[in-house]
Amino acid sequence: MNLSTRNALCAAALMASVFSASAQTYGPKDEGRRFNDGTKVVCKNVEVQRNSRDPNRIAGTATGAVVGGLLGNQVGGGSGKKIATVAGAVAGGAAGRQIQGNSQSKNGDRVVERQCYRR
């Protein structure tokens, strides 16, 4: 094994250990647990939304982009028409995403969840 391969493997092992150490999760049973570096596990109640069928708001973004692109295509001529179509699609996508997000936050189920983290 040459030196560069060995260095690459060492770097990969180090990165894996760093990511696995930072991926530690804590639960309510760990609340108050103290660590040698002075940190401890703190828990709090957080209200979260559940049962959202489209959490990434893809449907609203896509619908808004199509409608915005169609409206933008009605404006201008030549290369200005292309620019207006793209601008309309971008603006429509952003608007559609926002509208769907507002609707989901009003209509979604909200639950209180206990989340714990190291602080």
mmCIF file of C-alpha atoms in Angstrom:
data_model
loop_
_atom_site.group_PDB
_atom_site.id
_atom_site.type_symbol
_atom_site.label_atom_id
_atom_site.label_comp_id
_atom_site.label_asym_id
_atom_site.label_seq_id
_atom_site.Cartn_x
_atom_site.Cartn_y
_atom_site.Cartn_z
ATOM 1 C CA MET A 1 0.000 0.000 0.000
ATOM 2 C CA ASN A 2 1.559 3.290 -1.039
ATOM 3 C CA LEU A 3 1.671 6.403 1.142
ATOM 4 C CA SER A 4 -1.122 8.303 -0.627
ATOM 5 C CA THR A 5 -3.495 5.336 -0.352
ATOM 6 C CA ARG A 6 -2.665 4.925 3.326
ATOM 7 C CA ASN A 7 -3.245 8.649 3.946
ATOM 8 C CA ALA A 8 -6.582 8.501 2.120
ATOM 9 C CA LEU A 9 -7.699 5.534 4.216
ATOM 10 C CA CYS A 10 -6.638 7.266 7.438
ATOM 11 C CA ALA A 11 -8.518 10.401 6.432
ATOM 12 C CA ALA A 12 -11.640 8.369 5.611
ATOM 13 C CA ALA A 13 -11.460 6.569 8.961
ATOM 14 C CA LEU A 14 -11.043 9.855 10.795
ATOM 15 C CA MET A 15 -14.012 11.418 8.982
ATOM 16 C CA ALA A 16 -16.168 8.362 9.738
ATOM 17 C CA SER A 17 -15.332 8.559 13.434
ATOM 18 C CA VAL A 18 -16.077 12.293 13.548
ATOM 19 C CA PHE A 19 -19.451 11.876 11.850
ATOM 20 C CA SER A 20 -20.453 8.886 13.966
ATOM 21 C CA ALA A 21 -19.526 10.763 17.149
ATOM 22 C CA SER A 22 -21.544 13.827 16.147
ATOM 23 C CA ALA A 23 -24.557 11.705 15.187
ATOM 24 C CA GLN A 24 -25.243 10.775 18.828
ATOM 25 C CA THR A 25 -28.884 11.200 19.745
ATOM 26 C CA TYR A 26 -30.239 11.716 23.226
ATOM 27 C CA GLY A 27 -33.639 11.011 24.707
ATOM 28 C CA PRO A 28 -35.563 12.125 27.778
ATOM 29 C CA LYS A 29 -33.869 9.380 29.813
ATOM 30 C CA ASP A 30 -30.536 11.182 29.240
ATOM 31 C CA GLU A 31 -31.789 14.557 30.541
ATOM 32 C CA GLY A 32 -29.331 16.085 32.988
ATOM 33 C CA ARG A 33 -26.496 13.752 32.001
ATOM 34 C CA ARG A 34 -23.168 15.582 32.321
ATOM 35 C CA PHE A 35 -20.017 15.099 30.272
ATOM 36 C CA ASN A 36 -16.332 15.696 31.065
ATOM 37 C CA ASP A 37 -16.204 18.750 28.785
ATOM 38 C CA GLY A 38 -18.790 20.564 30.936
ATOM 39 C CA THR A 39 -21.762 20.014 28.631
ATOM 40 C CA LYS A 40 -24.980 18.280 29.599
ATOM 41 C CA VAL A 41 -28.115 16.920 27.958
ATOM 42 C CA VAL A 42 -31.002 19.388 27.930
ATOM 43 C CA CYS A 43 -34.561 18.515 26.875
ATOM 44 C CA LYS A 44 -37.468 20.736 25.922
ATOM 45 C CA ASN A 45 -40.977 20.365 24.540
ATOM 46 C CA VAL A 46 -41.255 21.406 20.899
ATOM 47 C CA GLU A 47 -44.411 21.699 18.819
ATOM 48 C CA VAL A 48 -43.964 19.914 15.489
ATOM 49 C CA GLN A 49 -46.231 19.289 12.530
ATOM 50 C CA ARG A 50 -47.104 15.723 11.616
ATOM 51 C CA ASN A 51 -48.981 13.956 8.822
ATOM 52 C CA SER A 52 -47.973 16.330 6.056
ATOM 53 C CA ARG A 53 -48.323 14.477 2.760
ATOM 54 C CA ASP A 54 -45.875 16.772 0.938
ATOM 55 C CA PRO A 55 -43.359 18.147 3.481
ATOM 56 C CA ASN A 56 -41.043 19.482 0.729
ATOM 57 C CA ARG A 57 -43.930 21.354 -0.924
ATOM 58 C CA ILE A 58 -43.134 19.920 -4.345
ATOM 59 C CA ALA A 59 -46.722 20.099 -5.634
ATOM 60 C CA GLY A 60 -47.083 23.799 -4.802
ATOM 61 C CA THR A 61 -43.693 24.655 -6.252
ATOM 62 C CA ALA A 62 -44.347 22.761 -9.495
ATOM 63 C CA THR A 63 -47.852 24.140 -9.950
ATOM 64 C CA GLY A 64 -46.687 27.686 -9.263
ATOM 65 C CA ALA A 65 -43.777 27.330 -11.693
ATOM 66 C CA VAL A 66 -46.057 26.109 -14.490
ATOM 67 C CA VAL A 67 -48.621 28.861 -13.942
ATOM 68 C CA GLY A 68 -45.912 31.522 -13.600
ATOM 69 C CA GLY A 69 -44.160 30.288 -16.734
ATOM 70 C CA LEU A 70 -47.405 30.378 -18.712
ATOM 71 C CA LEU A 71 -48.166 33.907 -17.527
ATOM 72 C CA GLY A 72 -44.593 35.055 -18.199
ATOM 73 C CA ASN A 73 -44.809 33.618 -21.707
ATOM 74 C CA GLN A 74 -47.640 36.047 -22.472
ATOM 75 C CA VAL A 75 -45.312 39.033 -21.976
ATOM 76 C CA GLY A 76 -42.849 40.515 -24.471
ATOM 77 C CA GLY A 77 -41.419 39.073 -27.649
ATOM 78 C CA GLY A 78 -38.211 37.459 -28.875
ATOM 79 C CA SER A 79 -35.552 36.950 -26.205
ATOM 80 C CA GLY A 80 -37.583 39.126 -23.805
ATOM 81 C CA LYS A 81 -40.333 36.534 -23.970
ATOM 82 C CA LYS A 82 -37.891 33.790 -22.933
ATOM 83 C CA ILE A 83 -36.604 35.870 -20.028
ATOM 84 C CA ALA A 84 -40.159 36.679 -18.921
ATOM 85 C CA THR A 85 -41.085 32.976 -19.097
ATOM 86 C CA VAL A 86 -38.140 31.958 -16.918
ATOM 87 C CA ALA A 87 -38.721 34.827 -14.470
ATOM 88 C CA GLY A 88 -42.419 33.921 -14.274
ATOM 89 C CA ALA A 89 -41.605 30.274 -13.610
ATOM 90 C CA VAL A 90 -39.144 31.154 -10.834
ATOM 91 C CA ALA A 91 -41.485 33.660 -9.197
ATOM 92 C CA GLY A 92 -44.468 31.320 -9.583
ATOM 93 C CA GLY A 93 -42.548 28.422 -8.051
ATOM 94 C CA ALA A 94 -41.566 30.528 -5.044
ATOM 95 C CA ALA A 95 -45.131 31.775 -4.620
ATOM 96 C CA GLY A 96 -46.587 28.270 -4.959
ATOM 97 C CA ARG A 97 -44.169 26.896 -2.368
ATOM 98 C CA GLN A 98 -45.079 29.675 0.064
ATOM 99 C CA ILE A 99 -48.816 29.257 -0.479
ATOM 100 C CA GLN A 100 -48.632 25.489 0.079
ATOM 101 C CA GLY A 101 -46.510 25.995 3.197
ATOM 102 C CA ASN A 102 -49.040 28.429 4.649
ATOM 103 C CA SER A 103 -51.866 25.999 3.911
ATOM 104 C CA GLN A 104 -50.024 23.092 5.500
ATOM 105 C CA SER A 105 -49.199 25.042 8.632
ATOM 106 C CA LYS A 106 -52.879 25.966 9.090
ATOM 107 C CA ASN A 107 -54.283 22.530 8.295
ATOM 108 C CA GLY A 108 -51.575 20.174 9.596
ATOM 109 C CA ASP A 109 -51.715 18.177 12.789
ATOM 110 C CA ARG A 110 -49.523 19.633 15.513
ATOM 111 C CA VAL A 111 -48.067 17.524 18.312
ATOM 112 C CA VAL A 112 -45.749 18.299 21.197
ATOM 113 C CA GLU A 113 -42.551 16.280 21.108
ATOM 114 C CA ARG A 114 -39.750 16.105 23.689
ATOM 115 C CA GLN A 115 -36.396 16.837 21.978
ATOM 116 C CA CYS A 116 -33.056 16.476 23.723
ATOM 117 C CA TYR A 117 -29.648 17.755 22.735
ATOM 118 C CA ARG A 118 -26.208 18.215 24.223
ATOM 119 C CA ARG A 119 -25.456 21.731 25.368
#
